[in-house]
Structures are given as structure tokens and as C-alpha cells.
Short mmCIF file of C-alpha atoms (C1' of nucleotides) in Angstrom, two decimals:
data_model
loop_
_atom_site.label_atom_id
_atom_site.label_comp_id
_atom_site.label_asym_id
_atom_site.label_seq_id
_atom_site.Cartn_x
_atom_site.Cartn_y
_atom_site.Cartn_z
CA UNK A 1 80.47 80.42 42.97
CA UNK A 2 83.03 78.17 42.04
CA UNK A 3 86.59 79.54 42.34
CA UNK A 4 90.18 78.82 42.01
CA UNK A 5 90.95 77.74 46.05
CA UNK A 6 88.57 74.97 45.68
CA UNK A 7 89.46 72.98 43.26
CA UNK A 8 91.98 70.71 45.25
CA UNK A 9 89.47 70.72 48.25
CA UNK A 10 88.06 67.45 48.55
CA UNK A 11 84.25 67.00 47.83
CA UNK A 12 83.35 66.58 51.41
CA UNK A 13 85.19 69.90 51.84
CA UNK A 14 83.44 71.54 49.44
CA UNK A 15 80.24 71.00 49.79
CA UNK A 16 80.64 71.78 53.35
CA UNK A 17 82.15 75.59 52.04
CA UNK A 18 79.12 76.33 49.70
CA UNK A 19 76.21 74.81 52.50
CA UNK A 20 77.68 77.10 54.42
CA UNK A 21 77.57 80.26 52.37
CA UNK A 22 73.85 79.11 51.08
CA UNK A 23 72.52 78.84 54.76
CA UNK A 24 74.23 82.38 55.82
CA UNK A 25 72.65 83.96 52.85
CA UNK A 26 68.54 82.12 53.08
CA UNK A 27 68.65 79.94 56.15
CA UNK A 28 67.79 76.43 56.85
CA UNK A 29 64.26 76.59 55.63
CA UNK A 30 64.88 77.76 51.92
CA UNK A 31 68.23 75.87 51.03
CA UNK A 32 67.68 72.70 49.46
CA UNK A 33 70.33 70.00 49.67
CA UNK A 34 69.73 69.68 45.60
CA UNK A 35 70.66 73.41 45.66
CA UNK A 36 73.89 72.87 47.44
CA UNK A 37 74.71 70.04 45.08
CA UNK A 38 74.14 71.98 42.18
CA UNK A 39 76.38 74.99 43.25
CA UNK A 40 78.89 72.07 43.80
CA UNK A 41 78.65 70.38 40.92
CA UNK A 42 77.73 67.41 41.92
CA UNK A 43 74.98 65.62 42.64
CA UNK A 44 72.16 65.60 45.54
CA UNK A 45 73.27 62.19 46.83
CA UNK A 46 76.20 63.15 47.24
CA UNK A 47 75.62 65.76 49.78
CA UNK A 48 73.82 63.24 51.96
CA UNK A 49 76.01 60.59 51.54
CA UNK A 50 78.65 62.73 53.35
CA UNK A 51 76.21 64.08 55.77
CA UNK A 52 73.74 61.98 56.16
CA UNK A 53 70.84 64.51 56.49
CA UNK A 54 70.35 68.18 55.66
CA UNK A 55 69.89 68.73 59.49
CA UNK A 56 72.91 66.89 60.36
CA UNK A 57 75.18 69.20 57.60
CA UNK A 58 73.54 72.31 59.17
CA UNK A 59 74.08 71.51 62.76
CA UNK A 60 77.89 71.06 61.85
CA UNK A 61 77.75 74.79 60.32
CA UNK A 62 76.30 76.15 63.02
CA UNK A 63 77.28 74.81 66.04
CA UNK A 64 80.84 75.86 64.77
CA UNK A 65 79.65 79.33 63.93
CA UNK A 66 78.29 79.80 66.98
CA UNK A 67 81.13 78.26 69.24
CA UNK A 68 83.65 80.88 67.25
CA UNK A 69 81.04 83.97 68.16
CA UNK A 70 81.03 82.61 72.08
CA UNK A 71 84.65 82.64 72.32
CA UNK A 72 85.13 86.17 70.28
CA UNK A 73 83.46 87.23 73.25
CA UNK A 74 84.84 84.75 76.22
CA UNK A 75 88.30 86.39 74.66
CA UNK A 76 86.69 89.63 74.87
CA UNK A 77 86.10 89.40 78.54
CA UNK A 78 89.86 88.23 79.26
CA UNK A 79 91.09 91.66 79.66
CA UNK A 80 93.29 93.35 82.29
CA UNK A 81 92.79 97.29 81.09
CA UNK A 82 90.93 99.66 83.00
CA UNK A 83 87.17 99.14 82.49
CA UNK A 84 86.52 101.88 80.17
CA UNK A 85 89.37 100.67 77.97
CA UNK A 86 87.81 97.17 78.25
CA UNK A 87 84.20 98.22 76.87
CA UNK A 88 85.91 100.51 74.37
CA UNK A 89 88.41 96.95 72.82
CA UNK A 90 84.96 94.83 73.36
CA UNK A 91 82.93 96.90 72.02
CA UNK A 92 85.79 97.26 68.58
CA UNK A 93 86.39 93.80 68.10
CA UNK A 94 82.62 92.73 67.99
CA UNK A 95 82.06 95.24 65.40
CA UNK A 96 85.65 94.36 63.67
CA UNK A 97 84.71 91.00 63.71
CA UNK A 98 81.07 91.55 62.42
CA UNK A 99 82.08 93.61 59.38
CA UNK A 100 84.34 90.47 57.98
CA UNK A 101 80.97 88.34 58.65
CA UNK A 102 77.81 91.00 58.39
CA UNK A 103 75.16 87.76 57.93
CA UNK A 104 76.34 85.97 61.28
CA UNK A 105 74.09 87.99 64.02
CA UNK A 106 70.66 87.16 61.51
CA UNK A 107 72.23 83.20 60.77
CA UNK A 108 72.28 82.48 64.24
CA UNK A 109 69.63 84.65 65.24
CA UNK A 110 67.20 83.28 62.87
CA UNK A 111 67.56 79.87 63.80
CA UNK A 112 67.08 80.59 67.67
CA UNK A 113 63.76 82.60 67.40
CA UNK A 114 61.73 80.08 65.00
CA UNK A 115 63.51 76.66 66.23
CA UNK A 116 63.35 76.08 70.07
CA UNK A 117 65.15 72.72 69.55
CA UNK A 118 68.41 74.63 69.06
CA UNK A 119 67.82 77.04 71.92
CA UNK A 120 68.05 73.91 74.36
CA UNK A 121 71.26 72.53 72.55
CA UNK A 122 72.52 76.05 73.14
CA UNK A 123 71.13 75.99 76.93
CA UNK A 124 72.55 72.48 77.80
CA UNK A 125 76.16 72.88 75.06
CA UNK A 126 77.31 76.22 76.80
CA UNK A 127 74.56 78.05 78.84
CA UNK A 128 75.36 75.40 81.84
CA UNK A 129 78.72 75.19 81.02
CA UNK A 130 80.73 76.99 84.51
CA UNK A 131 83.37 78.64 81.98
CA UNK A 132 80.54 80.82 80.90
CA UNK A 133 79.16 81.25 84.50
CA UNK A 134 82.69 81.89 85.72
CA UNK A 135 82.84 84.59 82.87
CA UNK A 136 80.42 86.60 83.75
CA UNK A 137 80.72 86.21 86.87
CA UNK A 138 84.17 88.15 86.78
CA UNK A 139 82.72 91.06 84.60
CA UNK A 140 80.00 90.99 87.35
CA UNK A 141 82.81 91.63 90.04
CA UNK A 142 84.52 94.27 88.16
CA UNK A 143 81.18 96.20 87.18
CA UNK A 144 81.06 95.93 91.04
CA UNK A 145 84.57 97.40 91.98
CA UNK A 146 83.70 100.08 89.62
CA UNK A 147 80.77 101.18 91.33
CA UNK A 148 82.28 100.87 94.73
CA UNK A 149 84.92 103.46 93.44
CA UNK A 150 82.25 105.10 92.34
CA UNK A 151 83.62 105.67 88.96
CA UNK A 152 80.55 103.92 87.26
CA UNK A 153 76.97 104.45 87.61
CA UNK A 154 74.45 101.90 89.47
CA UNK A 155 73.98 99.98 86.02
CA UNK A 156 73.51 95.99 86.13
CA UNK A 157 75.64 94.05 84.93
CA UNK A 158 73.35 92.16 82.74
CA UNK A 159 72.03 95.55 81.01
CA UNK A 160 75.15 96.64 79.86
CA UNK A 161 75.55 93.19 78.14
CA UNK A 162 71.87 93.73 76.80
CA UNK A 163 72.49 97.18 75.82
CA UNK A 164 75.81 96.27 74.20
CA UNK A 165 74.24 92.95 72.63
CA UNK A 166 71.45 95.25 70.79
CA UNK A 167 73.77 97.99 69.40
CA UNK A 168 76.17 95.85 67.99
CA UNK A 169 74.34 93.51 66.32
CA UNK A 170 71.13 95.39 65.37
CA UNK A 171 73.35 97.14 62.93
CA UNK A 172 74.06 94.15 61.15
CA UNK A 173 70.92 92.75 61.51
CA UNK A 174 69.55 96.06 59.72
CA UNK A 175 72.30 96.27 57.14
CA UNK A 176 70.23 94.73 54.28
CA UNK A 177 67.76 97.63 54.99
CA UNK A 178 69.86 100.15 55.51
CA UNK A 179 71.59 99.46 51.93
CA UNK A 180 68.34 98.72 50.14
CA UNK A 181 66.33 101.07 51.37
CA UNK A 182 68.44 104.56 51.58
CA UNK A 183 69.87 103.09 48.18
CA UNK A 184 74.09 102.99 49.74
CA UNK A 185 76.96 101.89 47.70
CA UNK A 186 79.22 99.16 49.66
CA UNK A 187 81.90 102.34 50.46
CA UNK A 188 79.07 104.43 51.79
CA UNK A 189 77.94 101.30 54.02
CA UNK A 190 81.36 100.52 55.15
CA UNK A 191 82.13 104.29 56.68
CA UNK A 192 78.44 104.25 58.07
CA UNK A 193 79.39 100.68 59.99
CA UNK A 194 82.39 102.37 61.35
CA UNK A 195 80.24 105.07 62.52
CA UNK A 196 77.86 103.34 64.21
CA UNK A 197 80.97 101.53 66.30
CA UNK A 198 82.13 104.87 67.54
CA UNK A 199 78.53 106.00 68.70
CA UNK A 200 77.87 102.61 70.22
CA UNK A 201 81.08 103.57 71.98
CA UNK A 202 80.17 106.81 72.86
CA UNK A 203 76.99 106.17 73.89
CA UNK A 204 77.95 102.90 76.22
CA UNK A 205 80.37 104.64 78.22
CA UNK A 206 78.42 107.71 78.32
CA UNK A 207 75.88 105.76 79.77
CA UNK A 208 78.23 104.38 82.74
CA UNK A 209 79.02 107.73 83.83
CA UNK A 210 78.05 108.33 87.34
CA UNK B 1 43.43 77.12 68.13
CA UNK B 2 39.94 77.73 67.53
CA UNK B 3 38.25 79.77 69.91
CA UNK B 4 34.76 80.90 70.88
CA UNK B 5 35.35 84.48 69.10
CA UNK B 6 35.70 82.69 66.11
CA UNK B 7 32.18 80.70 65.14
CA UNK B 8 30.24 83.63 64.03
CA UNK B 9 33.42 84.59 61.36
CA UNK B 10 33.56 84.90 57.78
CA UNK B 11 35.37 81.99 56.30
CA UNK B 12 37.32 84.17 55.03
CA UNK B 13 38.33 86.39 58.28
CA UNK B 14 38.71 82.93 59.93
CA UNK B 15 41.73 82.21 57.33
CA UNK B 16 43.59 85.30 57.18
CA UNK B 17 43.58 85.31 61.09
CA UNK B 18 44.80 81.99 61.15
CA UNK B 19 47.50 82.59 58.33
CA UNK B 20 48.57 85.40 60.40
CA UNK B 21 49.19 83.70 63.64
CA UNK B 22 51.01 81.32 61.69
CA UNK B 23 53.17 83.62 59.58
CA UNK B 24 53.92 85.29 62.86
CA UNK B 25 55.11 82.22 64.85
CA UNK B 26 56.70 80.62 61.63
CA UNK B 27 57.75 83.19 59.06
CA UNK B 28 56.28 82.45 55.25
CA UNK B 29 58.25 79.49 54.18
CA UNK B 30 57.51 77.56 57.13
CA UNK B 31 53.99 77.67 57.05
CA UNK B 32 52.01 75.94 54.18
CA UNK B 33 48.53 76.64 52.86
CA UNK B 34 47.49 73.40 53.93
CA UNK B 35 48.55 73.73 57.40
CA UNK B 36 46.56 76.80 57.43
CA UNK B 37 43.82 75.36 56.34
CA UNK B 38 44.21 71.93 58.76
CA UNK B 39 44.07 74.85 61.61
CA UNK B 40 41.29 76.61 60.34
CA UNK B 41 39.30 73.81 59.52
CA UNK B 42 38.55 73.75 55.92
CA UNK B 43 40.34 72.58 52.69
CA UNK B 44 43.51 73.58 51.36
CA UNK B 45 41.53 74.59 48.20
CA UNK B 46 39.44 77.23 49.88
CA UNK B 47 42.24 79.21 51.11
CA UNK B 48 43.28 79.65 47.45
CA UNK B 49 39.45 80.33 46.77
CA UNK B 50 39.74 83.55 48.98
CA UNK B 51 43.55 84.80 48.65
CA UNK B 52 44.17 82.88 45.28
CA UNK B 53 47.97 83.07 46.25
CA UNK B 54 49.76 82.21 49.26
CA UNK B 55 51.96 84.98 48.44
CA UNK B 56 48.77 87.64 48.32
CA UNK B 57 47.57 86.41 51.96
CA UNK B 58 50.91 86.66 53.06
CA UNK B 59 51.49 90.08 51.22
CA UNK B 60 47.90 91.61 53.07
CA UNK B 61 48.81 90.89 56.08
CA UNK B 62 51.95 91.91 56.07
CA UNK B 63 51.61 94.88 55.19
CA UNK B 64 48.35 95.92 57.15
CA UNK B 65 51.04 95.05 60.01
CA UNK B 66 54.08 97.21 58.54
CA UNK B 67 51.69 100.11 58.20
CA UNK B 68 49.87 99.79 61.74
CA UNK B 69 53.64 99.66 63.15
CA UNK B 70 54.89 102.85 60.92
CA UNK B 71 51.65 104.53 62.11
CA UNK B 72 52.72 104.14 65.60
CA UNK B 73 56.00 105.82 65.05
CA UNK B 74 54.59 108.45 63.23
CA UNK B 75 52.12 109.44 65.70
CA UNK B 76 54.92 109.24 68.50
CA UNK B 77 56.53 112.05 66.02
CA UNK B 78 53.49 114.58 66.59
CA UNK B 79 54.74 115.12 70.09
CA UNK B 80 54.75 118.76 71.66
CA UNK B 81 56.08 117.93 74.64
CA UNK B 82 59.81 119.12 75.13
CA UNK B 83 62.17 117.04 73.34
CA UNK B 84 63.35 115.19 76.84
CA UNK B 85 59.24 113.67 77.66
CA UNK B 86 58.85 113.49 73.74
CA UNK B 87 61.84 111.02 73.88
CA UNK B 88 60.49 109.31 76.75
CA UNK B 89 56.59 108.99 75.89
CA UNK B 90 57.85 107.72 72.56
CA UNK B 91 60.10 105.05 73.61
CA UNK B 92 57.46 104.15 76.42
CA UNK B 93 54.65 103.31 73.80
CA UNK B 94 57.15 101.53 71.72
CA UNK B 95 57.58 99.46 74.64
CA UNK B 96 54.04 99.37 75.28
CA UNK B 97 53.09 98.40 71.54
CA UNK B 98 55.10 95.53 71.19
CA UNK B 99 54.62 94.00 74.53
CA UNK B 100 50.97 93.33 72.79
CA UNK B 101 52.40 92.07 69.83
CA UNK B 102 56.07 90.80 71.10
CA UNK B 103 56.72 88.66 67.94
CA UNK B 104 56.11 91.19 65.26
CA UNK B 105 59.67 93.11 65.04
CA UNK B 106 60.64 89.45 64.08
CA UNK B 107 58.37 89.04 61.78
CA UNK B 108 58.80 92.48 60.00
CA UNK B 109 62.32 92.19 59.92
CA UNK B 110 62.89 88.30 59.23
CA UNK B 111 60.89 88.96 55.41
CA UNK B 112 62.55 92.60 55.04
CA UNK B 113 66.33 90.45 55.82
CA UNK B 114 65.58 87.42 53.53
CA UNK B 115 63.32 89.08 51.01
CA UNK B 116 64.50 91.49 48.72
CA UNK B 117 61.48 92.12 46.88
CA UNK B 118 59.95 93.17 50.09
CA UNK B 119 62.51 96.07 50.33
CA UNK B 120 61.83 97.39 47.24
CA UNK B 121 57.95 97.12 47.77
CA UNK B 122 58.67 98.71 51.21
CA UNK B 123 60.88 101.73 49.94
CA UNK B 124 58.42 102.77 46.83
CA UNK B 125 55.23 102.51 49.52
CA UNK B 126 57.11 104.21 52.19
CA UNK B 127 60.27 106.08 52.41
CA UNK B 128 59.61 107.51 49.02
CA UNK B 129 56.42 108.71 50.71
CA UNK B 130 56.59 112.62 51.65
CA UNK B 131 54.49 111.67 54.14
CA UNK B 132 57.56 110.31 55.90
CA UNK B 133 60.39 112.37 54.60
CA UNK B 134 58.50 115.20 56.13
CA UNK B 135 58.06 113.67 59.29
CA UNK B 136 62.01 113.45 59.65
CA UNK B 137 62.92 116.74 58.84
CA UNK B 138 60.97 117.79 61.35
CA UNK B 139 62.46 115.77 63.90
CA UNK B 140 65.56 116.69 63.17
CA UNK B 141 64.33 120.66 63.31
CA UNK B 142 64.05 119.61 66.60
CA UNK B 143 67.13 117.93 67.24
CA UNK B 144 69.02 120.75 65.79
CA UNK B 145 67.15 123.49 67.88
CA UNK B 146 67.72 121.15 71.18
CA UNK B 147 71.44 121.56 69.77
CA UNK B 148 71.56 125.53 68.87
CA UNK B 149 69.90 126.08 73.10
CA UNK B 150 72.76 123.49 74.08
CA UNK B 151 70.13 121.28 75.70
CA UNK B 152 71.40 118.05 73.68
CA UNK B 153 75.12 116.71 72.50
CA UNK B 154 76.14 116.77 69.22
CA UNK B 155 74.46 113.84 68.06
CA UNK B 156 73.16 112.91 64.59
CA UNK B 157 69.18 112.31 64.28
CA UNK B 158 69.86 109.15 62.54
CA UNK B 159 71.96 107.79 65.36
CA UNK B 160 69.50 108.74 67.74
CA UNK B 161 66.92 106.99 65.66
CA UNK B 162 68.94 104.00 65.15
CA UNK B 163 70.04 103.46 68.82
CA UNK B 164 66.68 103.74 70.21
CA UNK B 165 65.43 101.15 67.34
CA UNK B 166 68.05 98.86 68.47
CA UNK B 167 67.48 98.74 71.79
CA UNK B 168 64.07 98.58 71.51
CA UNK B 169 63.90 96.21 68.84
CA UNK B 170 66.63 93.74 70.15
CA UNK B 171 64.44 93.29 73.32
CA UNK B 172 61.54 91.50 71.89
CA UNK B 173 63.96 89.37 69.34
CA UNK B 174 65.86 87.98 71.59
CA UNK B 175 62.98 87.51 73.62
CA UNK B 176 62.56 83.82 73.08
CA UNK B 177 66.45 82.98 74.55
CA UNK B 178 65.74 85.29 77.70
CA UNK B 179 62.37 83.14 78.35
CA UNK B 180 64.17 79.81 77.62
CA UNK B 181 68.16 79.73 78.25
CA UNK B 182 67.56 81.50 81.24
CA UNK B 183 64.32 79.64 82.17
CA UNK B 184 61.96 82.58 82.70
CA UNK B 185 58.34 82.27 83.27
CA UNK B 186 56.10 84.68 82.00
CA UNK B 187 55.73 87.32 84.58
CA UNK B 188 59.28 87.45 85.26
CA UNK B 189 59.22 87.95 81.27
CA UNK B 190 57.13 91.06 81.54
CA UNK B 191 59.00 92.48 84.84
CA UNK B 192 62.17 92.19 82.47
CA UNK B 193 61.03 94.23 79.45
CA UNK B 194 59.54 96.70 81.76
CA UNK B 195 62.74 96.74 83.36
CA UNK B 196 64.67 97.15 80.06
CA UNK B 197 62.23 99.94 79.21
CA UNK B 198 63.63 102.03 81.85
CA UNK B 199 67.38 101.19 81.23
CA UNK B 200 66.61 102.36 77.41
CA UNK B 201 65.18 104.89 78.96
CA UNK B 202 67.92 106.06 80.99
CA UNK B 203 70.81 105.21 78.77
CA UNK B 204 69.06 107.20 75.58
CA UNK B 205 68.49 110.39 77.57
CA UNK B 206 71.90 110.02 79.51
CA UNK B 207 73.95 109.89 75.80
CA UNK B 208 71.87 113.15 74.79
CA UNK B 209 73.19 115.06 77.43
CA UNK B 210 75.79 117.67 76.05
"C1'" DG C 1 83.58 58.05 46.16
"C1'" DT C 2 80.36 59.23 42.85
"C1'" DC C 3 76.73 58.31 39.95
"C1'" DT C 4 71.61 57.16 38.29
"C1'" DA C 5 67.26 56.06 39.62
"C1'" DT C 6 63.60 56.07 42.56
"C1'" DA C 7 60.63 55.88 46.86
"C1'" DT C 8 57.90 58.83 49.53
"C1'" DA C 9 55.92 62.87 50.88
"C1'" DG C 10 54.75 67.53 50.75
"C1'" DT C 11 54.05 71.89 48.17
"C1'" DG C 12 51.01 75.63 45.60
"C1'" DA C 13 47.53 75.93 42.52
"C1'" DT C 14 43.46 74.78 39.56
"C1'" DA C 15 39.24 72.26 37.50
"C1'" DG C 16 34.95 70.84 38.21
"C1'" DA C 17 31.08 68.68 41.07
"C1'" DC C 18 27.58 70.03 44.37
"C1'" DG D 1 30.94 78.97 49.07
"C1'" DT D 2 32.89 74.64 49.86
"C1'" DC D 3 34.27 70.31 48.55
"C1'" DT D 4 37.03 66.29 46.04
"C1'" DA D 5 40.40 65.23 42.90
"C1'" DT D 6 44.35 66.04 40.66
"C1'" DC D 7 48.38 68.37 38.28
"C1'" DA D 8 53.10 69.69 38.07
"C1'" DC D 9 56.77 70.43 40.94
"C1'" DT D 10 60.12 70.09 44.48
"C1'" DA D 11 61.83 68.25 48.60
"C1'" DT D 12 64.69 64.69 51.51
"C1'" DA D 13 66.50 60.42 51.62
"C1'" DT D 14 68.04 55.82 50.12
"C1'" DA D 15 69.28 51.64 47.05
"C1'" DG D 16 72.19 49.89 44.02
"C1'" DA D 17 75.38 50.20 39.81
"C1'" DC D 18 80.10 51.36 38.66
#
DNA sequence: GTCTATATAGTGATAGAC
DNA sequence: GTCTATCACTATATAGAC
């Protein structure tokens, strides 16, 4: 747990580091703060005399996790290609950027479905915000000039988001499964990832054709 | 929480349908055997009377839900129908099923994610069953012949399985931030999935054709 | 900044009275 | 079958010494 890069970290550093990887890997309800401080090395009060309180250290974590996934996207949409060639780069980098972090989709996930608290910080921090209005709002156009060429089929805007919402990160969300269950080595689950992105592919723009 | 249907119940029943409400709405380290009992109306120590461990309540339950759901797939399986209405009348109960029970691809999957044990229980009861193994090979008979009459892209049976489990899935997880970052009330929740149920519909079916 | 010690509360589980 | 009482444990959080 412990390795060579932290050691000249400060303590307030550090115990921010291993929080992290303890909520990722069993959420907020089954990491103790004493558990943190022992994968530290140091002691309980220490973690709360940075932090205050175990909901304060989390909220940190996550609110910073989540504002990196938002913009992977918000960069996502930024993109002057053809719309095809769009979905197929969007559709890439989500799983690109999901195979360097498998155990975001469930970390955030998991905290939105059993904690409404943090579904109204997410409603009022970036749900209302107009930059994520204006956002869509431009795919929304484009979807639209697409189907007035008639190069796309009569699709909403907000179903192709769904649709590519649940492909990408239901295979991430089922990864534990997938490896446990049909008994995969980390190789085999790597090249089965990478499958799954060119199907997704396949079967999103297959599903815009008119 | 406790309703007319209730009165005439078994202590017992009384408990294990509480615990399960909870479990669903909370997951199993959120919910204590004491709040069960507050809810139900008896002591804490009478819950352990009956299930002796909060883990063996939690474990019955669980899996009398697991089964029920693997039940419904498997029936979908027996489907004579040509592989197009199979496809749809499958996807159509799965729809149907969990609009009853919205929460519980949630609370399968939040235990199978964060529980280890409970994939190794799940595999020996389950996909080591024949039972099941059979039931895929036969599907994929069917893919394969679909194939052979070029009736159906070259598609792999698992893909198909997983992309029609992620988009069905996804739907009732991220349930909770449709109702409440986009302010929905309930019947505008239930015109939604039925709306999604088409879209799956359409964009399964669409990325079978050859 | 980091420690020890402790207050306070909640947990799962069991023993024993009725 | 249901209760009261209690055990051993763990949790978060804080006070105060160094």
C-alpha cells in the first residue's frame, strides 16, 4: 500500500491518496477513517484533524472525481469532425479513459443511487450550470442538422446520450463479474474491454443510420 | 411502513419483508438489525431469534431475488417465436419486470460489485449450473442459424447479451438522477422507461441487421 | 503536526427471564 | 415467541499533551 512516491508527500497528501483508493475500492459506507489511518500509518486523529470529518474528506474525493468525468465529456463534445467521426472519438476516449480508472462509473454511481443529498449538490454544482445547458444544447443542434440532411435517423438527442451512457459504463460497472464469474485473467479482460468499445461503436452508429 | 396487509403476519414474515425493503432501498451495510426491527416493531433481539445472523436474512433474500430474476431470463430463452419477436418479447418483459421492482438491478449488482464472496456463491449456484450453460448454447444455435440464412450480422451472442443487459439495466440505475436532476414526477418517470423500451428496442434490432 | 486518551454512540449477537 | 439486559466491538469525533 505504501510505496516509494509517497514518502516525501506530506501527511495531508497522503492520507488524501489512500482515502481515495479505499473509497473507489468499498465506498463511503464501509471505509472507516481508522482504516485510512492505518493504511497511512498514522493515526485516526490525524485523518480528522486534516479533514475535519469523514464526510468532509469524501466530498473533496468526489466532487473532484466527478468534476474530471464532466469535463472528459464537456471536452468530448468540443469537436469539429463530421458527426460520425465525433461519436466514434467520444465514444474511444470514454472507454480509454475508463480502462485507466475501471472503479469510477460504480464510485460515483454508488453514491448517487443510495444518497439523494449528493444528487442535489450535483443538480445545483453543474446540472443548472448554462455551460452544461449550452453543451448539449449544441450536440442537440447538430443531431438536428444531421437529420435535416437526412444522413441520421429520427433518434433524440437525449437517447443517444442514454444509449451511449449505458454501453460505456455498464461494462465497467460489470467488470468485477465478468472477471469473477467467467474466471478471466487481467490480459483476457483487457482485449474483451477493447472489444466491447468497438461493438459499442458499431452498434451506436449503426443505430443512427437512416 | 406498516400497513393493513401486514397484522395477520408471522413475526417472522413481518421481518424478512421489512429487511427486504430495507436492503433494497439501502444496500446491507446501511441497514442495521435494529433499524429493522424499530420498523417492524419488535426488538432487535427477535430478529436474531428468527434469522440468527444478519448476514443469513440478508443471504435469503437475496438470493430468492437473484433466482426469481435468473428465472425470468430463462423463461424469456424458451421462446419459439422467430428470433426478431423473440428479441423483442424478451426485452419487453425485461422492461416490464423491473418496472415492478425498479430498484432491484441495483441491489443485485451493488452486493455482486462490492462483495466478492457473493460472486463466488453466485458462480458455484449458477453459471456452473448446466441448467444455464445449456440454455446459452442454445441461444447461440440460434444466433448462428439467424447468421448461416443471413437474417442477422455477424455479431457475437455475448455482445448481443451484454448490450441488451446494458441498456436495460442502466435504465432503472440511473433511475434515481432522471427522477431528481431533471425533476421528473412519477408519470413522466414511467412515460420515460416506456419510451426507452422502444429505443432499446429499436437500436438492438437495428445493430442485428446484416 | 502528531500523538494518546477518551467521550459518545451504534453495531451484531447472546443469555436468561417470562 | 418475545422481552430486557448486556457483552464485545467498532465507529466518528474531540481534548489535551508534547
Amino acid at each position: 500500500m505504501v510505496n516509494e512516491s509517497m514518502v516525501n508527500e506530506s501527511m495531508e497528501q497522503r492520507i488524501r491518496e489512500v482515502a481515495q483508493e479505499l473509497f473507489f475500492r468499498q465506498g463511503y459506507a464501509a471505509t472507516s477513517t481508522t482504516q485510512i489511518a492505518r493504511e497511512v500509518g498514522c493515526t485516526q486523529a490525524l485523518v480528522h484533524y486534516y479533514y475535519r470529518t469523514k464526510e468532509n474528506l469524501f466530498r473533496q474525493i468526489y466532487l473532484e472525481q466527478v468534476e474530471a468525468a464532466l469535463n472528459v465529456i464537456a471536452r468530448s463534445l468540443a469537436n469539429e469532425q463530421s458527426f460520425e467521426d465525433f461519436l466514434r472519438s467520444a465514444i474511444s476516449t470514454y472507454f480509454d479513459t475508463l480502462m485507466q480508472n475501471p472503479r469510477l462509473p460504480y464510485f460515483v454511481l454508488e453514491e448517487l443511487v443510495s444518497n439523494p443529498e449528493r444528487r442535489r449538490y450535483l443538480r445545483e454544482n453543474f446540472v443548472k450550470k448554462p455551460a452544461y445547458a449550452c453543451l448539449y444544447m449544441q450536440l442537440e443542434a447538430r443531431v438536428r442538422h444531421e437529420q435535416q440532411a437526412g444522413r441520421m435517423a429520427r433518434v433524440e438527442t437525449f437517447d443517444i446520450m442514454m444509449s451511449v451512457a449505458s454501453l460505456t459504463v455498464f461494462t465497467f460497472i460489470s467488470l468485477p463479474m465478468y472477471r469473477d464469474l467467467l474466471a478471466q485473467t487481467d490480459e483476457q479482460v483487457r482485449q474483451y474491454i477493447l472489444h466491447r468499445k468497438e461493438e459499442v461503436t458499431r452498434l451506436v452508429l449503426q443505430g443512427l443510420r437512416p
